[in-house]
Amino acid sequence: MRRIFLFGMMASLSLAIHAQRPAYLDESLPVEQRIDDALSRMTLDEKIAVIHAQSKFSSAGVRRLGFPDFWTDDGPHGVRPDVLWDEWEQAGQTNDSCVAFPALTCLAATFNPQMSRLYGESLGEEALYRGKDMILGPGVNIYRTPLNGRNFEYMGEDPYLASRMVVPYIQGLQSKGVAACVKHYALNNDENNRHQVNVVVDDRALHEIYLPAFKAAVTEAGTWGIMGAYNLYRGQHNCHNDILLNQVLKRDWAYDGVVVSDWGGAHDTDEAIHNGLDMEFGTWTDGLTMGKTNAYDLYHLADAYKQRILSGKVSQQELNEKVRRVLRLFFRTTMNRERGYGFLCSESHYAAARKIAEEGIVLLQNRGGLLPLRLEGKRRVLVVGENAIKMMTVGGGSSSLKVQHEILPLDALEKRLSRQGITCDYARGYVGDTVQSYNGVTVGRSIAETRPAEALLAEAVEKAREADYVIVFGGLNKSDFQDCEGHDRKEYGLPYGQDELMRQLAAVNPNVVFVCISGNAVAMPWSDKVPAIVQGWFIGSESGEALASILLGEANPSGKLPFTWPATLSDVPAHRLDAYPGVWRADHQVIDEEYKEGIYVGYRGVDRYKTRPLFAFGHGLSYTTFSMGKVSADKRTMSPTEPITFTVTVTNTGKCAGAEVVQLYISDLKSSLPRPKKELKGFSKVYLQPGESREVSITIGSDALSYYDDAKRQWVCEPGDFEALIGNSSDHLTTKTRFTVR
């Protein structure tokens, strides 16, 4: 009886404790009910505290209610090293190194959504271990001009490709309980004067080119965060823009996450209150410098907002909506008891970084089959170029990292060649940037150089005369006015005298390979004199290993260009039409940049203006060969409510295993509104052994056939005849078929 009595008392006590437990802590209740309960318990000060920063990268939780502080960190290629609480200087920690994954241009070049999922999961695990709740990325702004200094952070020129690649990245990252913060929403397509640029763009281009990847991030991937852009649209800064945030994002797309300002992107208290901003970070509190010390109460969504509420100028309606979104973010991240602890710099993360890099490296040119290098009977390989010895994970702005290691191209090649008794010689060839550190992170080996440019050029040419092969690692770097945040490139040509270096090397050695390390296209006036050209991107910790594997044939390249590589800058529609970089207004406060090219960006512009790029969108060679059979469709006539499937047989006709990307483009043969000649609407990467064949099917719906009617303000799938074109690049479409929409 006593045991029964004690059991009864314990049960009663348990019920009493459970009954007293706040609803917001009851994980058995729906999240929205928990949010309502937590919101009802918060004071005005607590509500204000959670919607703005308390340090460079964190915002306050609700300590009284048990909500932890919320920590963000820069991405999207790795977890940025920690900085001091209120300064941009490194915190000096010893456990905040990371794995650097390839830049997103390389990820997009894989044309493989599985690589995006792997990328997101790996990055999420690193972020968890570092105690980060939100990664500020990925970026999906469109490649409009090759001069944009931040193109390397984005996923190319095509809205469909960017949409398909961003969704699994977000899903992988958020599967680990870490929020994605997709950026920079929207129209942030160049860096010069980015706080003053007011983009003037027609509604068709906005919805068809510049918004689809963001829409996919919201409606398909369910991103928990979106970062506003620095620039303006229709005269309002995009971090508090009524059209983009209230109308498109939150109303039309039913977005339930938070809108985060870019650091310093909030400019007006009333617009911040009413025009869709939820969390404010990095505001330049005195308007003159990069911020006063510990001035977080001076933010637009801090004391200024609170005083407007206390004085009755605004109600708490907008505040409660912002806090509701922030609490929803908390329950998805910091209050999620199911998320793990993550791990850092693991073998699996390095393997992921290398796999993504190898799949994204693009073989642009390979005349005479120079690559992979045949080393039998060879004695000397000459490596030329500063980029063979320069760490590319350091610098470039907010994407700069502190890596556990970065394997440099020269080191990886020396190691492999020495095993075969081959000398790997080195000549610098040119001097670019000799800066030894960035924001407290050193570049590893010294890249200081005192010899004049003429001596470096002469040394490289002389050594090239005696080499069996010459491999030049050139291109761009992460310095200002190159591939770097805050500045655009000043010219399309290669910097540091690299063109003359390439001409002279090609004149003395027929076996020259140029490896372009960049996130952008560059002019190559000597391309007809160099047999092999490889686009090597910025590919992170395993860069040397991945590039050496491709050059020596240990891996077969399968990357495809995610942007058009123009022969000259005048071939780019934005430059052809003098639509970049815009015109200062009379008061010199704002630059109006009119996107005169409209929807004709990238390969769409190539078709419209009949230019001939150096390398086309979707182009990429392999060490094997492939053939594609005739495409077939599962129906000839379809309604807008049903899908249609196209099937083609792909065969590996070469002598080694490899992967090909089947690319499907759709052409509207007769339309009420002008449309591009063709648009990418499907792709599939297929891996084949020598002699192997496989059927590849791609299914599309009416969304792939639709255009945005700016007069009707809606998407329209117009009845009529269409053509499906299939091939392995935008300029090599070998089979096609017609079909009709009823």
XYZ file of C-alpha atoms in Angstrom, residues 21-672:
652
model
C 5.377 24.154 -17.647
C 5.034 27.097 -20.060
C 3.445 26.173 -23.354
C 6.390 27.563 -25.335
C 8.617 24.875 -23.792
C 6.208 22.033 -24.539
C 7.655 20.308 -27.578
C 4.478 18.278 -28.050
C 2.571 21.430 -29.017
C 2.549 22.907 -32.531
C 5.314 25.447 -33.070
C 2.890 28.253 -33.849
C 1.155 27.711 -30.503
C 4.503 27.800 -28.727
C 5.335 31.037 -30.545
C 2.052 32.605 -29.442
C 2.731 31.677 -25.839
C 6.320 32.970 -25.844
C 5.282 36.209 -27.537
C 2.583 36.818 -24.925
C 5.185 36.563 -22.146
C 7.741 38.990 -23.634
C 8.159 42.569 -22.492
C 8.575 45.442 -24.937
C 12.306 45.595 -24.171
C 12.690 41.881 -24.838
C 10.853 42.196 -28.139
C 13.043 45.071 -29.259
C 16.203 43.226 -28.185
C 15.649 40.182 -30.424
C 15.232 42.146 -33.664
C 18.649 43.823 -33.788
C 22.274 42.922 -33.216
C 24.030 42.931 -29.875
C 27.494 42.307 -31.360
C 29.064 42.126 -34.791
C 27.487 38.751 -35.526
C 24.966 37.950 -32.783
C 21.549 39.065 -31.608
C 20.019 38.629 -28.189
C 17.845 35.753 -27.116
C 15.380 36.050 -24.252
C 17.375 35.089 -21.189
C 14.422 35.285 -18.768
C 12.499 32.760 -20.873
C 15.435 30.509 -21.659
C 16.006 31.476 -25.320
C 19.765 31.472 -26.082
C 21.495 34.229 -28.024
C 21.469 33.790 -31.789
C 24.774 33.561 -33.665
C 25.304 34.199 -37.357
C 28.462 33.821 -39.395
C 29.608 34.534 -42.910
C 29.582 31.918 -45.612
C 28.880 30.643 -48.084
C 32.091 28.666 -48.710
C 33.034 27.908 -45.122
C 32.534 29.169 -41.579
C 34.329 32.479 -41.174
C 36.760 32.805 -38.230
C 35.376 34.493 -35.145
C 35.902 38.200 -34.626
C 35.878 40.201 -31.425
C 32.525 41.161 -29.894
C 32.447 44.683 -31.268
C 35.358 44.770 -33.725
C 36.158 43.266 -37.108
C 39.528 42.027 -35.866
C 40.047 38.310 -35.387
C 39.331 37.025 -31.887
C 42.586 35.093 -31.876
C 40.994 31.726 -31.215
C 42.785 28.487 -32.023
C 39.750 26.307 -32.662
C 38.002 28.306 -35.392
C 39.770 26.969 -38.459
C 37.574 25.305 -41.048
C 37.384 23.400 -44.306
C 37.025 25.743 -47.275
C 34.605 24.388 -49.834
C 34.716 25.496 -53.479
C 33.226 28.872 -54.357
C 29.645 28.709 -55.579
C 30.604 29.309 -59.208
C 32.395 25.957 -59.028
C 29.426 24.325 -57.322
C 27.111 25.581 -60.062
C 29.562 24.268 -62.662
C 29.041 20.725 -61.396
C 25.472 20.857 -62.803
C 24.810 18.282 -60.097
C 22.231 18.998 -57.358
C 23.616 16.069 -55.339
C 26.822 18.057 -54.919
C 24.743 20.949 -53.561
C 23.142 18.700 -50.961
C 26.548 17.329 -49.930
C 27.891 20.883 -49.742
C 25.046 22.093 -47.514
C 25.224 19.146 -45.139
C 29.004 19.413 -44.758
C 28.890 23.149 -44.158
C 26.048 22.701 -41.664
C 28.092 20.233 -39.637
C 31.029 22.656 -39.493
C 28.717 25.507 -38.471
C 27.134 23.418 -35.698
C 30.503 22.564 -34.201
C 31.419 26.252 -34.237
C 28.186 27.192 -32.451
C 26.648 29.037 -35.388
C 22.876 29.190 -35.854
C 22.769 30.877 -39.265
C 25.159 30.877 -42.213
C 24.971 34.057 -44.282
C 24.571 32.378 -47.641
C 24.227 30.992 -50.240
C 24.268 33.766 -52.827
C 22.141 33.568 -55.971
C 22.542 36.951 -57.637
C 22.729 36.691 -61.406
C 25.959 36.964 -63.405
C 25.127 40.079 -65.466
C 28.636 41.413 -66.105
C 32.020 39.659 -65.765
C 33.312 42.751 -63.997
C 31.234 42.113 -60.866
C 33.751 41.521 -58.108
C 31.419 39.182 -56.241
C 30.403 36.832 -59.046
C 32.542 34.074 -57.536
C 30.071 33.820 -54.636
C 27.075 33.227 -56.901
C 25.693 30.483 -59.149
C 26.032 31.879 -62.635
C 23.884 33.638 -65.207
C 20.926 31.317 -65.604
C 17.942 31.539 -63.226
C 16.935 27.918 -63.776
C 20.405 26.538 -63.039
C 20.733 28.722 -59.925
C 17.269 27.605 -58.754
C 18.054 23.899 -59.102
C 21.408 24.223 -57.360
C 20.342 26.436 -54.450
C 17.444 24.276 -53.234
C 19.443 21.199 -52.129
C 22.173 23.413 -50.650
C 19.586 25.019 -48.344
C 17.912 21.710 -47.552
C 21.265 20.136 -46.661
C 22.335 23.039 -44.460
C 19.007 23.301 -42.634
C 18.793 19.532 -42.146
C 21.529 20.116 -39.562
C 19.465 22.734 -37.706
C 21.454 25.665 -39.119
C 19.532 28.395 -40.930
C 20.430 29.449 -44.434
C 20.278 33.170 -45.187
C 19.961 33.464 -48.957
C 21.528 36.637 -50.320
C 21.501 39.330 -51.604
C 17.818 39.956 -52.225
C 17.691 41.345 -54.858
C 19.368 42.881 -57.955
C 22.786 43.112 -56.293
C 24.644 42.421 -59.536
C 27.695 44.673 -59.192
C 29.756 46.014 -56.314
C 30.853 49.544 -57.211
C 28.944 52.110 -55.138
C 26.644 49.322 -54.020
C 24.948 51.463 -51.357
C 23.962 54.107 -53.905
C 22.910 52.046 -56.943
C 19.199 52.285 -57.749
C 18.361 49.486 -60.172
C 15.922 50.348 -62.936
C 14.623 47.094 -64.397
C 11.418 46.066 -66.132
C 9.065 43.620 -64.425
C 9.680 40.841 -66.959
C 13.409 40.810 -66.332
C 12.860 41.089 -62.588
C 10.590 38.040 -62.454
C 12.158 35.936 -65.225
C 15.863 36.528 -64.545
C 16.576 38.008 -61.126
C 13.952 36.523 -58.779
C 13.498 32.811 -59.708
C 16.391 31.497 -57.598
C 15.177 33.448 -54.563
C 11.643 32.177 -55.163
C 12.868 28.576 -55.317
C 14.813 29.132 -52.084
C 11.567 30.207 -50.399
C 8.828 28.093 -51.977
C 10.804 24.878 -52.542
C 13.699 24.834 -50.089
C 11.885 26.674 -47.283
C 14.842 28.866 -46.379
C 14.661 30.246 -42.844
C 16.531 33.447 -43.665
C 16.899 35.960 -46.498
C 19.353 38.841 -46.515
C 18.383 42.146 -48.096
C 20.747 43.719 -50.613
C 22.648 46.996 -50.250
C 21.333 48.544 -53.448
C 18.008 50.249 -54.092
C 15.040 49.270 -56.233
C 12.489 51.908 -57.191
C 14.125 54.357 -54.833
C 13.971 52.229 -51.682
C 16.884 50.357 -50.142
C 16.316 46.647 -50.520
C 16.760 45.895 -46.826
C 13.461 47.708 -46.270
C 11.744 47.655 -49.646
C 7.957 47.499 -49.700
C 7.652 45.879 -53.146
C 10.359 43.247 -52.780
C 9.809 42.355 -49.115
C 6.172 42.995 -48.251
C 4.524 42.351 -51.586
C 6.654 39.787 -53.435
C 8.434 37.899 -50.653
C 5.952 37.828 -47.803
C 2.623 38.148 -49.630
C 3.110 36.442 -53.007
C 5.571 33.768 -51.871
C 4.113 33.362 -48.349
C 7.587 33.519 -46.798
C 7.521 32.700 -43.063
C 11.210 33.225 -42.237
C 13.177 36.311 -41.248
C 14.520 39.118 -43.400
C 17.996 40.056 -42.195
C 19.636 43.308 -43.213
C 23.011 43.132 -44.840
C 25.558 44.655 -42.468
C 24.928 48.396 -42.682
C 22.043 47.942 -45.110
C 19.355 49.649 -42.979
C 19.017 53.386 -43.540
C 15.622 54.606 -42.319
C 13.712 53.798 -39.127
C 10.192 54.167 -40.510
C 10.966 52.140 -43.624
C 12.623 49.487 -41.468
C 9.486 49.284 -39.326
C 6.949 49.112 -42.138
C 8.754 47.673 -45.176
C 9.554 44.113 -44.192
C 12.870 44.126 -42.290
C 12.868 41.694 -39.337
C 16.437 41.662 -37.974
C 18.927 44.512 -38.271
C 22.695 43.975 -38.270
C 25.776 46.116 -38.733
C 24.165 49.546 -39.008
C 26.603 52.428 -39.447
C 25.327 54.166 -36.378
C 26.779 57.629 -36.956
C 26.434 57.650 -40.721
C 30.079 58.586 -41.180
C 32.288 55.688 -40.161
C 31.988 51.928 -39.964
C 30.097 52.226 -36.673
C 30.460 53.588 -33.201
C 31.599 51.305 -30.417
C 28.831 49.251 -28.793
C 26.136 51.444 -30.338
C 23.545 48.731 -30.842
C 20.825 50.703 -29.049
C 21.196 53.323 -31.780
C 20.023 50.943 -34.510
C 16.845 51.782 -36.404
C 15.056 48.777 -34.880
C 16.314 49.563 -31.361
C 15.644 52.657 -29.213
C 14.300 54.691 -32.128
C 11.637 52.046 -32.715
C 10.876 51.702 -29.007
C 10.369 55.453 -28.619
C 7.949 55.505 -31.545
C 5.896 52.825 -29.787
C 5.988 54.540 -26.386
C 4.960 57.855 -27.919
C 2.065 56.230 -29.755
C 3.378 57.021 -33.227
C 3.259 53.312 -34.153
C 1.557 50.326 -32.596
C 3.148 47.000 -31.703
C 1.459 45.277 -34.647
C 4.532 45.349 -36.896
C 6.826 44.592 -33.947
C 4.870 41.492 -32.971
C 5.039 40.226 -36.558
C 8.813 40.680 -36.601
C 9.210 38.970 -33.209
C 6.938 36.141 -34.305
C 9.261 35.447 -37.224
C 12.340 35.636 -34.999
C 10.809 33.226 -32.476
C 9.989 30.858 -35.330
C 13.676 31.043 -36.284
C 14.652 30.267 -32.675
C 12.444 27.173 -32.563
C 14.007 25.975 -35.807
C 17.561 26.465 -34.558
C 18.587 27.345 -30.997
C 15.513 25.737 -29.403
C 15.728 22.603 -31.548
C 16.760 19.840 -29.155
C 17.125 17.344 -31.999
C 20.007 19.027 -33.800
C 23.394 17.493 -33.212
C 26.758 18.914 -32.308
C 28.456 18.755 -35.686
C 32.139 18.240 -36.310
C 34.965 20.240 -37.809
C 37.681 19.571 -40.392
C 36.735 15.917 -40.740
C 38.015 13.575 -43.430
C 34.513 13.446 -44.875
C 34.401 17.241 -45.234
C 37.730 17.340 -47.049
C 36.528 14.507 -49.275
C 33.359 16.463 -50.023
C 35.331 19.600 -50.846
C 37.565 17.668 -53.230
C 34.693 15.827 -54.920
C 32.777 19.050 -55.538
C 35.936 20.706 -56.863
C 36.752 17.871 -59.265
C 33.200 17.828 -60.602
C 33.167 21.605 -61.073
C 36.524 22.160 -62.788
C 35.855 22.902 -66.455
C 38.063 21.740 -69.324
C 37.554 24.650 -71.701
C 39.986 23.710 -74.461
C 42.091 20.643 -75.232
C 43.496 20.805 -78.750
C 45.437 17.748 -79.755
C 44.415 15.997 -76.559
C 47.269 17.565 -74.582
C 45.436 16.777 -71.355
C 45.675 14.655 -69.349
C 49.440 15.016 -69.314
C 51.264 11.937 -70.541
C 54.319 11.559 -68.337
C 55.984 8.472 -69.802
C 59.519 9.384 -70.831
C 59.144 12.965 -69.588
C 61.731 14.602 -67.365
C 60.675 18.137 -66.511
C 57.378 19.946 -65.901
C 57.471 23.696 -65.399
C 54.853 25.366 -63.219
C 54.478 29.104 -63.773
C 52.404 31.738 -62.027
C 51.756 33.378 -58.710
C 48.437 31.580 -58.348
C 50.303 28.277 -58.018
C 51.632 29.395 -54.626
C 48.960 31.826 -53.415
C 46.251 30.896 -50.911
C 42.867 31.827 -52.348
C 40.876 31.166 -49.183
C 42.261 34.392 -47.691
C 40.788 37.719 -48.786
C 37.904 38.677 -51.022
C 35.730 40.260 -48.347
C 33.253 38.511 -46.098
C 33.994 35.115 -47.655
C 37.587 35.150 -46.388
C 38.348 32.096 -44.240
C 40.890 30.709 -41.802
C 41.463 27.185 -43.040
C 43.080 24.265 -41.311
C 44.995 23.780 -44.528
C 44.911 24.765 -48.186
C 46.861 22.529 -50.526
C 48.492 24.720 -53.153
C 48.733 23.611 -56.800
C 52.528 23.646 -56.878
C 52.789 21.482 -53.761
C 50.315 18.913 -55.053
C 52.041 18.634 -58.443
C 55.520 18.423 -56.932
C 54.389 15.549 -54.717
C 52.847 13.565 -57.561
C 55.586 14.188 -60.116
C 58.412 13.349 -57.729
C 56.931 9.880 -57.242
C 57.509 9.283 -60.952
C 61.007 10.717 -60.956
C 59.972 13.868 -62.826
C 61.363 17.264 -61.883
C 58.727 19.888 -61.106
C 60.360 23.267 -61.617
C 58.772 26.625 -60.761
C 58.961 30.157 -62.116
C 56.810 32.950 -60.775
C 56.354 34.684 -64.127
C 54.550 37.713 -62.716
C 53.825 39.499 -59.457
C 50.260 40.258 -58.514
C 49.544 40.738 -54.851
C 52.208 40.345 -52.175
C 49.978 41.107 -49.183
C 50.804 38.598 -46.459
C 47.577 38.667 -44.423
C 43.913 39.656 -44.500
C 41.870 40.578 -41.453
C 44.274 38.802 -39.139
C 44.697 35.620 -41.220
C 48.096 35.030 -42.818
C 48.579 33.535 -46.268
C 50.898 30.757 -45.154
C 53.974 30.698 -47.356
C 55.479 34.081 -48.119
C 54.613 35.547 -51.502
C 56.944 38.499 -51.163
C 58.939 39.284 -54.327
C 61.687 41.828 -54.968
C 62.679 40.959 -58.543
C 61.351 43.221 -61.311
C 58.621 42.024 -63.667
C 61.044 41.810 -66.591
C 63.294 39.385 -64.743
C 60.379 37.155 -63.732
C 59.118 37.019 -67.301
C 62.564 36.240 -68.707
C 63.121 33.465 -66.156
C 59.822 31.797 -66.996
C 60.445 31.925 -70.749
C 63.960 30.560 -70.415
C 62.839 27.650 -68.240
C 59.935 26.941 -70.588
C 62.356 26.233 -73.443
C 63.649 23.154 -71.636
C 60.382 21.830 -70.189
C 58.289 18.976 -71.516
C 55.137 20.714 -70.311
C 54.400 24.210 -69.037
C 51.449 24.637 -66.654
C 50.528 28.258 -65.970
C 48.384 29.051 -62.941
C 47.118 32.548 -63.643
C 43.847 34.417 -63.688
C 42.606 36.670 -60.904
C 42.925 36.746 -57.122
C 40.998 38.017 -54.093
C 42.509 41.516 -54.058
C 40.554 44.739 -54.437
C 39.280 45.321 -57.979
C 39.566 41.633 -58.782
C 37.336 38.869 -57.401
C 36.551 40.739 -54.235
C 33.624 42.189 -52.313
C 33.217 45.950 -52.390
C 34.768 46.594 -55.807
C 34.268 45.572 -59.402
C 37.067 44.762 -61.800
C 38.391 47.720 -63.746
C 38.917 45.816 -66.988
C 38.098 42.506 -68.651
C 41.705 41.654 -69.460
C 44.052 39.654 -67.284
C 46.049 41.737 -64.775
C 49.776 41.803 -64.022
C 51.033 41.383 -67.597
C 49.778 37.825 -67.927
C 48.846 38.225 -71.611
C 52.447 38.941 -72.575
C 53.603 36.057 -70.385
C 51.262 33.671 -72.215
C 52.333 34.890 -75.661
C 55.999 34.416 -74.924
C 55.549 31.007 -73.289
C 53.484 29.752 -76.226
C 56.178 30.982 -78.620
C 58.886 28.775 -77.067
C 56.886 25.683 -76.013
C 53.985 23.995 -77.833
C 52.746 22.192 -74.716
C 51.344 25.029 -72.593
C 48.379 24.558 -70.263
C 46.668 27.625 -68.807
C 44.755 27.079 -65.560
C 42.559 30.075 -64.845
C 42.013 30.614 -61.135
C 39.047 32.966 -60.907
C 35.334 33.304 -60.326
C 34.915 35.298 -63.524
C 35.554 35.111 -67.233
C 38.647 36.952 -68.507
C 39.863 38.036 -71.916
C 42.210 35.520 -73.583
C 43.559 37.112 -76.770
C 46.174 34.338 -76.995
C 43.730 31.401 -76.704
C 44.360 30.229 -80.288
C 48.038 29.734 -79.475
C 47.578 27.684 -76.280
C 46.339 24.098 -76.716
C 44.800 23.499 -73.276
C 42.791 25.807 -71.032
C 41.247 24.783 -67.693
C 38.890 26.855 -65.557
C 40.074 26.128 -62.034
C 37.833 28.490 -59.993
C 38.493 29.196 -56.299
C 38.104 25.684 -54.963
C 39.146 25.835 -51.344
C 41.138 23.577 -49.067
C 41.680 20.782 -51.580
C 42.436 23.030 -54.552
C 45.876 21.642 -55.309
C 44.765 18.035 -55.011
C 41.716 18.533 -57.230
C 43.589 20.435 -59.933
C 46.459 17.959 -59.987
C 43.993 15.085 -60.290
C 42.379 16.695 -63.329
C 45.653 17.659 -65.027
C 47.192 14.209 -64.568
C 44.060 12.237 -65.450
C 43.300 10.809 -62.029
C 39.882 12.443 -62.363
C 37.962 13.142 -65.551
C 36.658 16.708 -65.846
C 32.884 17.024 -66.092
C 32.192 20.653 -65.159
C 30.162 22.952 -67.400
C 30.321 26.732 -67.525
C 27.511 28.331 -65.482
C 27.973 31.560 -67.443
C 28.833 32.710 -70.945
C 32.533 33.418 -71.467
C 32.568 36.401 -73.858
C 35.422 37.039 -76.239
C 35.264 40.776 -75.559
C 33.470 42.925 -73.015
C 31.462 44.612 -75.772
C 29.763 41.261 -76.433
C 28.122 41.404 -72.991
C 24.639 42.939 -73.379
C 24.978 45.199 -70.318
C 28.153 46.694 -71.811
C 27.005 46.583 -75.421
C 24.043 48.801 -74.458
C 26.081 51.025 -72.124
C 23.905 49.829 -69.232
C 26.733 49.505 -66.698
C 27.706 51.009 -64.263
C 24.883 53.561 -64.370
C 24.622 57.342 -64.116
C 24.874 59.555 -61.043
C 21.874 61.756 -60.382
C 22.405 65.494 -60.219
C 22.623 65.429 -56.414
C 25.273 62.673 -56.553
C 23.439 60.703 -53.889
C 22.129 57.892 -56.091
C 23.246 56.090 -59.253
C 20.466 55.007 -61.587
C 21.550 51.786 -63.284
C 19.111 50.818 -66.015
C 19.104 47.171 -67.056
C 18.545 48.028 -70.714
C 19.197 44.458 -71.835
C 16.051 43.280 -70.029
C 15.710 39.509 -70.173
C 18.607 39.090 -72.622
C 21.326 38.190 -70.127
C 24.139 35.748 -70.911
C 23.391 33.182 -73.594
C 20.000 34.815 -74.162
C 21.925 37.900 -75.280
C 24.284 35.800 -77.395
C 21.300 34.530 -79.376
C 19.664 37.951 -79.633
C 22.731 39.870 -80.791
C 24.326 36.946 -82.647
C 27.695 37.295 -80.952
C 30.205 34.489 -80.721
C 31.515 33.838 -77.205
C 34.920 32.425 -76.507
C 33.181 29.618 -74.608
C 29.429 29.129 -74.434
C 27.187 28.705 -71.424
C 27.065 25.018 -70.509
C 30.335 24.258 -72.310
C 32.807 21.795 -70.841
C 34.962 19.041 -72.335
C 35.925 15.579 -71.093
C 38.769 13.119 -71.540
C 36.279 10.744 -73.081
C 33.643 11.293 -75.782
C 29.875 10.992 -75.737
C 27.122 10.667 -78.275
C 23.451 11.484 -77.890
C 20.715 9.725 -79.805
C 17.520 11.237 -81.098
C 15.264 12.789 -78.488
C 11.753 11.431 -78.016
C 8.774 12.871 -76.145
C 6.109 10.911 -74.287
C 3.427 13.032 -75.986
C 3.113 15.434 -78.869
C 0.304 17.493 -77.392
C -0.054 18.545 -73.777
C -2.304 20.701 -71.646
C -0.866 23.303 -69.250
C -1.830 21.074 -66.325
C 0.183 18.016 -67.352
C 3.911 17.368 -67.610
C 5.869 16.217 -70.627
C 8.940 13.973 -70.565
C 11.821 13.979 -73.035
C 14.173 10.996 -73.316
C 17.530 10.654 -75.015
C 20.107 7.864 -75.024
C 23.634 8.881 -74.061
C 26.630 6.679 -74.868
C 30.221 6.900 -73.688
C 32.052 6.386 -76.974
C 35.523 6.925 -75.526
C 38.080 4.879 -73.626
C 37.650 6.069 -70.040
C 34.820 6.554 -67.575
C 33.290 10.001 -67.421
C 30.206 12.113 -66.929
C 28.154 14.131 -69.367
C 25.487 16.742 -68.670
C 22.363 16.439 -70.790
C 20.961 19.948 -71.184
C 17.364 20.646 -72.235
C 16.461 24.019 -73.720
C 12.945 25.121 -74.676
C 12.087 27.409 -77.572
C 8.693 29.074 -77.893
C 8.173 29.148 -81.656
C 5.486 31.845 -81.621
C 4.741 34.079 -78.678
C 2.638 37.160 -78.001
